[in-house]
Amino acid sequence: MSQPTYEDRPSGRVYRDALEMVNDYLRRYGAAHETPVDPLDEDGYTELTRGSAQVGVNVLEAHGVLLLLSRVLDVPREDREAFYRRLLELNFLVTSDAAFAIDRDRDAVYLRAHRRLGGLDYEEFEDLLRTVAAVADEWDDRLAELVGR
């Protein structure tokens, strides 16, 4: 099995590994949006803030995946079936490339998006990050209102 190529197609820049590529994309994102962005830590993780949403950027290089996660709220104790149905309805069109998911161990709702690291270019990275941040920022408050928090 061949190693993935980490190359930003529009610029032609080739990176030695996924961490170098995503750190460069984070730097470019921060500069473009005039916001401070920390580089990935030794575990391949960093976090960004947009409004009330925190978006975790996870480079899971061993799995070849970029995973973006934003905790939205705890799963409500009552009327779970209606709540889950609402999340599925929102996943159909509202969440774009992201989706709501439930973390069973934390009993929490997350908005998540993931993509293969190989072949990821900056525009795709920026689009995924902006999508997760915008949807999480809007829906963390709206879903909290829906469940009476």
Coordinates of N, CA, C and O in Angstrom, one line a residue:
M1 N 0.8 -1.2 0.0 CA 0.0 0.0 0.0 C 0.9 1.2 0.0 O 1.8 1.4 0.8
S2 N 0.6 2.1 -0.9 CA 1.5 3.3 -1.0 C 1.1 4.4 0.0 O -0.1 4.5 0.4
Q3 N 2.0 5.2 0.3 CA 1.8 6.3 1.3 C 1.0 7.4 0.6 O 1.2 7.7 -0.6
P4 N 0.1 8.0 1.3 CA -0.7 9.1 0.7 C 0.2 10.3 0.4 O 1.2 10.5 1.0
T5 N -0.2 11.1 -0.6 CA 0.5 12.3 -1.0 C -0.2 13.5 -0.3 O -1.4 13.6 -0.4
Y6 N 0.6 14.3 0.4 CA 0.0 15.5 1.0 C 0.5 16.7 0.2 O 1.6 17.2 0.3
E7 N -0.4 17.1 -0.7 CA -0.1 18.2 -1.7 C -1.3 19.1 -1.8 O -2.4 18.6 -2.0
D8 N -1.0 20.4 -1.8 CA -2.1 21.4 -2.0 C -2.1 21.6 -3.5 O -1.2 22.3 -4.1
R9 N -3.0 21.0 -4.2 CA -3.1 21.0 -5.7 C -3.0 22.4 -6.3 O -2.2 22.7 -7.2
P10 N -3.8 23.4 -5.8 CA -3.8 24.7 -6.4 C -2.4 25.4 -6.3 O -2.0 26.1 -7.2
S11 N -1.7 25.2 -5.2 CA -0.4 25.9 -5.0 C 0.7 25.0 -5.5 O 1.8 25.5 -5.7
G12 N 0.5 23.7 -5.5 CA 1.6 22.8 -5.9 C 2.5 22.4 -4.7 O 3.4 21.7 -4.9
R13 N 2.3 23.0 -3.6 CA 3.1 22.7 -2.4 C 2.9 21.2 -2.0 O 1.8 20.8 -1.8
V14 N 4.0 20.5 -1.7 CA 4.0 19.2 -1.2 C 4.5 19.2 0.2 O 5.5 19.8 0.5
Y15 N 3.8 18.5 1.1 CA 4.2 18.5 2.5 C 4.7 17.1 2.9 O 4.4 16.1 2.3
R16 N 5.6 17.0 3.9 CA 6.2 15.8 4.2 C 5.2 14.8 4.9 O 5.4 13.6 4.9
D17 N 4.2 15.4 5.6 CA 3.2 14.6 6.3 C 2.0 15.4 6.5 O 1.9 16.6 6.2
A18 N 0.9 14.8 7.0 CA -0.4 15.4 7.2 C -0.3 16.5 8.3 O -1.0 17.5 8.1
L19 N 0.5 16.4 9.3 CA 0.6 17.4 10.3 C 1.2 18.7 9.8 O 0.6 19.8 10.1
E20 N 2.2 18.6 9.0 CA 2.8 19.8 8.4 C 1.7 20.5 7.5 O 1.6 21.7 7.5
M21 N 1.0 19.7 6.7 CA 0.0 20.2 5.8 C -1.1 20.9 6.6 O -1.5 22.1 6.3
V22 N -1.7 20.3 7.6 CA -2.8 20.9 8.3 C -2.3 22.1 9.1 O -3.0 23.1 9.2
N23 N -1.1 22.0 9.7 CA -0.6 23.2 10.3 C -0.4 24.4 9.4 O -0.7 25.5 9.8
D24 N 0.0 24.1 8.2 CA 0.0 25.2 7.2 C -1.4 25.7 6.9 O -1.6 26.9 6.8
Y25 N -2.3 24.8 6.7 CA -3.7 25.3 6.4 C -4.3 26.1 7.6 O -5.0 27.0 7.4
L26 N -4.0 25.7 8.8 CA -4.4 26.4 10.0 C -3.8 27.8 10.0 O -4.5 28.8 10.3
R27 N -2.5 27.9 9.7 CA -1.9 29.2 9.7 C -2.5 30.1 8.6 O -2.9 31.3 8.9
R28 N -2.8 29.5 7.4 CA -3.4 30.3 6.3 C -4.8 30.7 6.7 O -5.3 31.8 6.4
Y29 N -5.6 29.8 7.4 CA -6.9 30.1 7.8 C -6.9 31.3 8.8 O -7.7 32.2 8.7
G30 N -6.0 31.2 9.8 CA -5.9 32.3 10.8 C -5.6 33.6 10.1 O -6.2 34.6 10.5
A31 N -4.7 33.6 9.2 CA -4.3 34.8 8.5 C -5.4 35.4 7.6 O -5.7 36.6 7.7
A32 N -6.1 34.5 6.9 CA -7.2 34.9 6.1 C -8.4 35.5 6.9 O -9.1 36.4 6.4
H33 N -8.6 35.0 8.1 CA -9.8 35.4 8.9 C -9.4 36.3 10.1 O -10.2 36.5 11.0
E34 N -8.1 36.7 10.1 CA -7.5 37.6 11.1 C -7.9 37.1 12.5 O -8.4 37.9 13.3
T35 N -7.6 35.8 12.7 CA -7.9 35.2 14.0 C -6.7 34.4 14.4 O -6.1 33.7 13.6
P36 N -6.4 34.4 15.7 CA -5.3 33.6 16.2 C -5.7 32.1 16.1 O -6.8 31.7 16.6
V37 N -4.8 31.3 15.6 CA -5.0 29.8 15.6 C -3.8 29.1 16.0 O -2.7 29.3 15.5
D38 N -3.9 28.3 17.1 CA -2.8 27.5 17.6 C -2.5 26.4 16.6 O -3.4 25.8 16.1
P39 N -1.2 26.1 16.5 CA -0.9 24.9 15.7 C -1.3 23.6 16.4 O -1.7 23.6 17.6
L40 N -1.3 22.5 15.7 CA -1.6 21.2 16.2 C -0.7 20.9 17.4 O 0.5 21.2 17.3
D41 N -1.2 20.2 18.4 CA -0.3 19.8 19.5 C 0.3 18.4 19.1 O 0.1 17.9 18.0
E42 N 1.1 17.8 20.0 CA 1.8 16.6 19.7 C 0.8 15.4 19.4 O 1.2 14.4 18.8
D43 N -0.5 15.5 19.8 CA -1.5 14.5 19.5 C -2.2 14.8 18.2 O -3.2 14.1 17.8
G44 N -1.9 15.9 17.5 CA -2.5 16.3 16.2 C -3.9 17.0 16.5 O -4.8 16.8 15.7
Y45 N -4.0 17.8 17.5 CA -5.2 18.5 17.9 C -5.0 20.0 18.2 O -4.0 20.4 18.7
T46 N -6.0 20.7 17.7 CA -6.1 22.1 18.1 C -7.6 22.5 18.1 O -8.4 21.7 17.7
E47 N -7.9 23.7 18.7 CA -9.2 24.1 18.8 C -9.4 25.6 18.3 O -8.5 26.4 18.6
L48 N -10.5 25.9 17.7 CA -10.8 27.2 17.2 C -12.2 27.6 17.8 O -13.0 26.7 18.1
T49 N -12.4 28.9 17.9 CA -13.7 29.4 18.4 C -14.3 30.2 17.4 O -13.7 31.0 16.7
R50 N -15.6 30.0 17.2 CA -16.5 30.9 16.4 C -17.7 31.1 17.2 O -18.5 30.2 17.4
G51 N -18.0 32.4 17.6 CA -19.1 32.7 18.4 C -19.1 31.8 19.6 O -18.2 31.8 20.4
S52 N -20.2 31.1 19.8 CA -20.3 30.2 21.0 C -19.8 28.8 20.8 O -19.9 28.0 21.7
A53 N -19.3 28.5 19.6 CA -18.9 27.2 19.2 C -17.4 27.0 19.3 O -16.6 27.9 18.9
Q54 N -17.0 25.9 19.9 CA -15.6 25.5 19.9 C -15.5 24.3 18.9 O -16.2 23.4 19.0
V55 N -14.5 24.4 17.9 CA -14.3 23.4 16.9 C -13.0 22.8 17.1 O -11.9 23.4 17.1
G56 N -13.0 21.5 17.4 CA -11.7 20.7 17.5 C -11.3 20.2 16.2 O -12.1 19.7 15.4
V57 N -10.0 20.4 15.9 CA -9.4 20.0 14.6 C -8.5 18.8 15.0 O -7.6 19.0 15.8
N58 N -8.8 17.6 14.5 CA -8.1 16.4 14.9 C -7.5 15.8 13.6 O -8.2 15.4 12.7
V59 N -6.2 15.6 13.6 CA -5.5 14.9 12.5 C -5.2 13.5 13.1 O -4.4 13.3 13.9
L60 N -6.0 12.6 12.5 CA -5.8 11.2 12.9 C -5.0 10.5 11.8 O -5.5 9.8 11.0
E61 N -3.7 10.8 11.8 CA -2.8 10.4 10.7 C -2.8 8.9 10.5 O -2.7 8.3 9.4
A62 N -2.8 8.1 11.6 CA -2.8 6.7 11.6 C -4.0 6.1 10.8 O -3.9 5.0 10.2
H63 N -5.1 6.8 10.9 CA -6.3 6.4 10.2 C -6.5 7.2 8.8 O -7.4 6.9 8.1
G64 N -5.6 8.1 8.6 CA -5.6 8.9 7.4 C -6.8 9.9 7.3 O -7.3 10.1 6.2
V65 N -7.3 10.4 8.4 CA -8.5 11.2 8.5 C -8.3 12.5 9.2 O -7.6 12.6 10.2
L66 N -8.9 13.5 8.7 CA -9.1 14.8 9.4 C -10.5 14.8 10.0 O -11.5 14.5 9.3
L67 N -10.6 15.0 11.3 CA -11.9 15.0 12.0 C -12.1 16.3 12.6 O -11.3 16.8 13.4
L68 N -13.3 17.0 12.3 CA -13.6 18.2 12.9 C -14.8 17.9 13.8 O -15.8 17.3 13.4
L69 N -14.8 18.4 15.1 CA -15.8 18.1 16.1 C -16.1 19.4 16.9 O -15.3 20.1 17.3
S70 N -17.4 19.6 17.1 CA -17.9 20.6 17.9 C -19.0 20.1 18.8 O -20.0 19.7 18.4
R71 N -18.8 20.2 20.1 CA -19.8 19.7 21.1 C -20.9 20.8 21.1 O -20.7 22.0 21.2
V72 N -22.1 20.3 20.9 CA -23.3 21.2 20.8 C -24.0 21.3 22.1 O -24.3 22.4 22.5
L73 N -24.4 20.2 22.7 CA -25.1 20.2 23.9 C -25.2 18.7 24.4 O -25.0 17.8 23.7
D74 N -25.6 18.6 25.7 CA -25.9 17.3 26.2 C -27.2 16.8 25.7 O -28.2 17.5 25.4
V75 N -27.4 15.4 25.5 CA -28.6 14.9 25.0 C -29.7 15.1 26.1 O -29.4 14.8 27.3
P76 N -30.8 15.6 25.7 CA -31.9 15.8 26.7 C -32.4 14.4 27.3 O -32.3 13.4 26.7
R77 N -32.8 14.5 28.6 CA -33.3 13.3 29.3 C -34.7 12.9 28.8 O -35.0 11.7 28.9
E78 N -35.5 13.9 28.4 CA -36.8 13.6 28.0 C -37.0 13.8 26.5 O -36.3 14.6 25.9
D79 N -38.1 13.2 26.0 CA -38.4 13.3 24.6 C -37.3 13.1 23.6 O -37.1 13.8 22.6
R80 N -36.5 12.0 24.0 CA -35.3 11.8 23.1 C -35.7 11.4 21.7 O -35.0 11.8 20.8
E81 N -36.7 10.6 21.5 CA -37.1 10.2 20.2 C -37.4 11.4 19.3 O -36.9 11.5 18.1
A82 N -38.1 12.4 19.8 CA -38.4 13.6 19.0 C -37.1 14.4 18.7 O -36.9 14.9 17.7
F83 N -36.3 14.4 19.7 CA -35.0 15.1 19.6 C -34.1 14.5 18.5 O -33.6 15.2 17.7
Y84 N -34.0 13.2 18.6 CA -33.2 12.5 17.6 C -33.8 12.6 16.2 O -33.0 12.8 15.2
R85 N -35.1 12.6 16.1 CA -35.7 12.8 14.8 C -35.4 14.2 14.3 O -35.0 14.4 13.1
R86 N -35.4 15.2 15.1 CA -35.0 16.6 14.7 C -33.6 16.7 14.2 O -33.3 17.3 13.2
L87 N -32.7 16.0 14.9 CA -31.3 16.0 14.5 C -31.2 15.3 13.1 O -30.4 15.8 12.2
L88 N -31.9 14.2 12.9 CA -31.8 13.6 11.6 C -32.4 14.5 10.5 O -31.9 14.5 9.4
E89 N -33.5 15.2 10.8 CA -34.0 16.1 9.8 C -33.0 17.2 9.5 O -32.9 17.6 8.3
L90 N -32.4 17.7 10.5 CA -31.4 18.8 10.2 C -30.2 18.2 9.4 O -29.7 18.9 8.6
N91 N -29.8 17.0 9.6 CA -28.7 16.4 8.9 C -29.0 16.3 7.4 O -28.1 16.3 6.6
F92 N -30.3 16.2 7.1 CA -30.7 16.1 5.7 C -30.3 17.2 4.8 O -29.8 17.0 3.7
L93 N -30.4 18.5 5.2 CA -30.1 19.6 4.4 C -29.3 20.7 5.2 O -28.5 21.4 4.6
V94 N -29.6 20.9 6.4 CA -29.1 22.1 7.1 C -27.6 22.0 7.4 O -26.9 23.1 7.4
T95 N -27.1 20.8 7.7 CA -25.7 20.7 8.2 C -24.6 20.7 7.1 O -23.4 20.5 7.4
S96 N -25.0 20.7 5.8 CA -24.1 20.7 4.7 C -23.2 19.5 4.7 O -23.7 18.4 4.7
D97 N -21.9 19.7 4.8 CA -20.9 18.5 4.8 C -20.7 17.9 6.2 O -20.0 17.0 6.3
A98 N -21.4 18.5 7.2 CA -21.2 18.0 8.5 C -22.5 17.2 8.9 O -23.4 17.2 8.1
A99 N -22.5 16.6 10.1 CA -23.7 15.9 10.6 C -23.7 15.9 12.1 O -22.6 15.9 12.7
F100 N -24.8 15.9 12.6 CA -25.0 15.7 14.1 C -24.7 14.2 14.4 O -25.1 13.4 13.7
A101 N -24.1 14.0 15.5 CA -23.8 12.7 16.0 C -23.9 12.7 17.5 O -23.7 13.7 18.2
I102 N -24.1 11.5 18.1 CA -24.2 11.3 19.5 C -23.0 10.5 20.0 O -22.6 9.5 19.5
D103 N -22.3 11.1 21.0 CA -21.2 10.4 21.7 C -21.9 9.6 22.9 O -22.3 10.3 23.9
R104 N -22.0 8.3 22.8 CA -22.7 7.5 23.8 C -22.0 7.6 25.1 O -22.7 7.7 26.2
D105 N -20.7 7.7 25.2 CA -20.0 7.7 26.5 C -20.2 9.0 27.2 O -20.2 9.0 28.4
R106 N -20.3 10.1 26.5 CA -20.5 11.4 27.1 C -22.0 11.9 27.1 O -22.3 12.9 27.7
D107 N -22.8 11.1 26.4 CA -24.2 11.4 26.3 C -24.4 12.9 25.8 O -25.1 13.7 26.3
A108 N -23.6 13.2 24.7 CA -23.6 14.5 24.2 C -23.8 14.5 22.7 O -23.4 13.5 22.0
V109 N -24.3 15.6 22.2 CA -24.5 15.8 20.7 C -23.3 16.6 20.2 O -22.9 17.6 20.8
Y110 N -22.7 16.1 19.1 CA -21.6 16.8 18.5 C -22.0 17.1 17.0 O -22.8 16.3 16.4
L111 N -21.4 18.1 16.5 CA -21.5 18.3 15.0 C -20.1 17.8 14.5 O -19.1 18.2 15.1
R112 N -20.1 17.0 13.5 CA -18.8 16.5 13.0 C -18.7 16.4 11.5 O -19.7 16.3 10.8
A113 N -17.5 16.5 11.1 CA -17.2 16.3 9.6 C -15.9 15.6 9.6 O -15.0 15.9 10.4
H114 N -15.7 14.8 8.6 CA -14.4 14.1 8.4 C -14.2 13.9 7.0 O -15.1 13.9 6.1
R115 N -12.9 13.9 6.7 CA -12.4 13.7 5.3 C -11.1 13.0 5.3 O -10.3 13.2 6.2
R116 N -10.8 12.3 4.3 CA -9.5 11.6 4.1 C -8.5 12.7 4.0 O -8.7 13.8 3.4
L117 N -7.3 12.5 4.6 CA -6.3 13.5 4.6 C -5.6 13.6 3.2 O -5.2 14.6 2.8
G118 N -5.4 12.4 2.6 CA -4.7 12.4 1.3 C -5.5 13.2 0.2 O -6.7 13.0 0.1
G119 N -4.8 14.1 -0.5 CA -5.5 14.9 -1.5 C -6.3 16.1 -1.0 O -6.9 16.8 -1.7
L120 N -6.2 16.3 0.3 CA -7.0 17.5 0.9 C -6.3 18.8 0.5 O -5.1 18.9 0.8
D121 N -7.0 19.7 -0.1 CA -6.4 21.0 -0.4 C -6.9 22.0 0.5 O -7.9 21.8 1.3
Y122 N -6.3 23.2 0.5 CA -6.7 24.3 1.4 C -8.1 24.7 1.3 O -8.8 24.9 2.3
E123 N -8.6 24.8 0.1 CA -10.0 25.3 -0.1 C -11.0 24.3 0.5 O -12.0 24.7 1.2
E124 N -10.7 23.0 0.4 CA -11.6 22.0 1.1 C -11.5 22.1 2.6 O -12.5 22.0 3.3
F125 N -10.3 22.2 3.1 CA -10.1 22.4 4.5 C -10.9 23.6 5.0 O -11.6 23.5 6.0
E126 N -10.7 24.7 4.4 CA -11.3 25.9 4.8 C -12.9 25.8 4.8 O -13.6 26.2 5.7
D127 N -13.4 25.2 3.7 CA -14.8 25.0 3.6 C -15.4 24.1 4.7 O -16.4 24.4 5.3
L128 N -14.7 23.0 5.0 CA -15.1 22.1 6.1 C -15.1 22.9 7.4 O -16.1 22.8 8.2
L129 N -14.0 23.6 7.7 CA -13.9 24.2 9.0 C -14.9 25.4 9.1 O -15.6 25.5 10.2
R130 N -15.1 26.1 8.1 CA -16.1 27.2 8.1 C -17.5 26.6 8.3 O -18.4 27.1 9.0
T131 N -17.8 25.5 7.6 CA -19.1 24.9 7.7 C -19.4 24.4 9.1 O -20.4 24.7 9.7
V132 N -18.5 23.6 9.7 CA -18.7 23.1 11.1 C -18.8 24.3 12.0 O -19.7 24.3 12.9
A133 N -18.0 25.3 11.9 CA -18.0 26.4 12.9 C -19.3 27.2 12.7 O -20.0 27.5 13.8
A134 N -19.8 27.4 11.5 CA -21.0 28.2 11.3 C -22.2 27.4 11.8 O -23.1 28.0 12.5
V135 N -22.3 26.1 11.4 CA -23.5 25.3 11.8 C -23.5 25.1 13.3 O -24.6 25.3 13.9
A136 N -22.4 24.8 13.9 CA -22.3 24.6 15.4 C -22.7 25.9 16.1 O -23.4 25.9 17.1
D137 N -22.2 27.0 15.6 CA -22.5 28.3 16.3 C -24.0 28.6 16.2 O -24.5 29.2 17.2
E138 N -24.6 28.3 15.1 CA -26.0 28.6 15.0 C -26.9 27.6 15.8 O -27.8 28.0 16.5
W139 N -26.5 26.3 15.7 CA -27.4 25.3 16.2 C -27.2 25.0 17.7 O -28.1 24.4 18.3
D140 N -26.1 25.3 18.3 CA -25.9 25.1 19.7 C -27.0 25.8 20.5 O -27.6 25.3 21.4
D141 N -27.2 27.1 20.1 CA -28.2 27.9 20.8 C -29.6 27.5 20.4 O -30.5 27.3 21.3
R142 N -29.9 27.2 19.2 CA -31.2 26.8 18.7 C -31.7 25.5 19.3 O -32.8 25.3 19.7
L143 N -30.7 24.5 19.3 CA -31.1 23.2 19.9 C -31.3 23.3 21.4 O -32.2 22.7 22.0
A144 N -30.5 24.2 22.1 CA -30.7 24.4 23.5 C -32.1 25.0 23.8 O -32.7 24.6 24.8
E145 N -32.5 25.9 23.0 CA -33.9 26.5 23.1 C -34.9 25.4 22.9 O -35.9 25.3 23.6
L146 N -34.7 24.5 21.9 CA -35.6 23.5 21.6 C -35.9 22.5 22.8 O -37.0 22.1 23.0
V147 N -34.8 22.3 23.5 CA -34.9 21.3 24.6 C -35.1 22.1 26.0 O -35.1 21.4 27.0
G148 N -35.3 23.4 25.9 CA -35.6 24.2 27.1 C -34.4 24.4 28.0 O -34.5 24.4 29.2
R149 N -33.2 24.6 27.4 CA -32.0 24.9 28.3 C -31.7 26.4 28.1 O -31.8 27.1 27.2

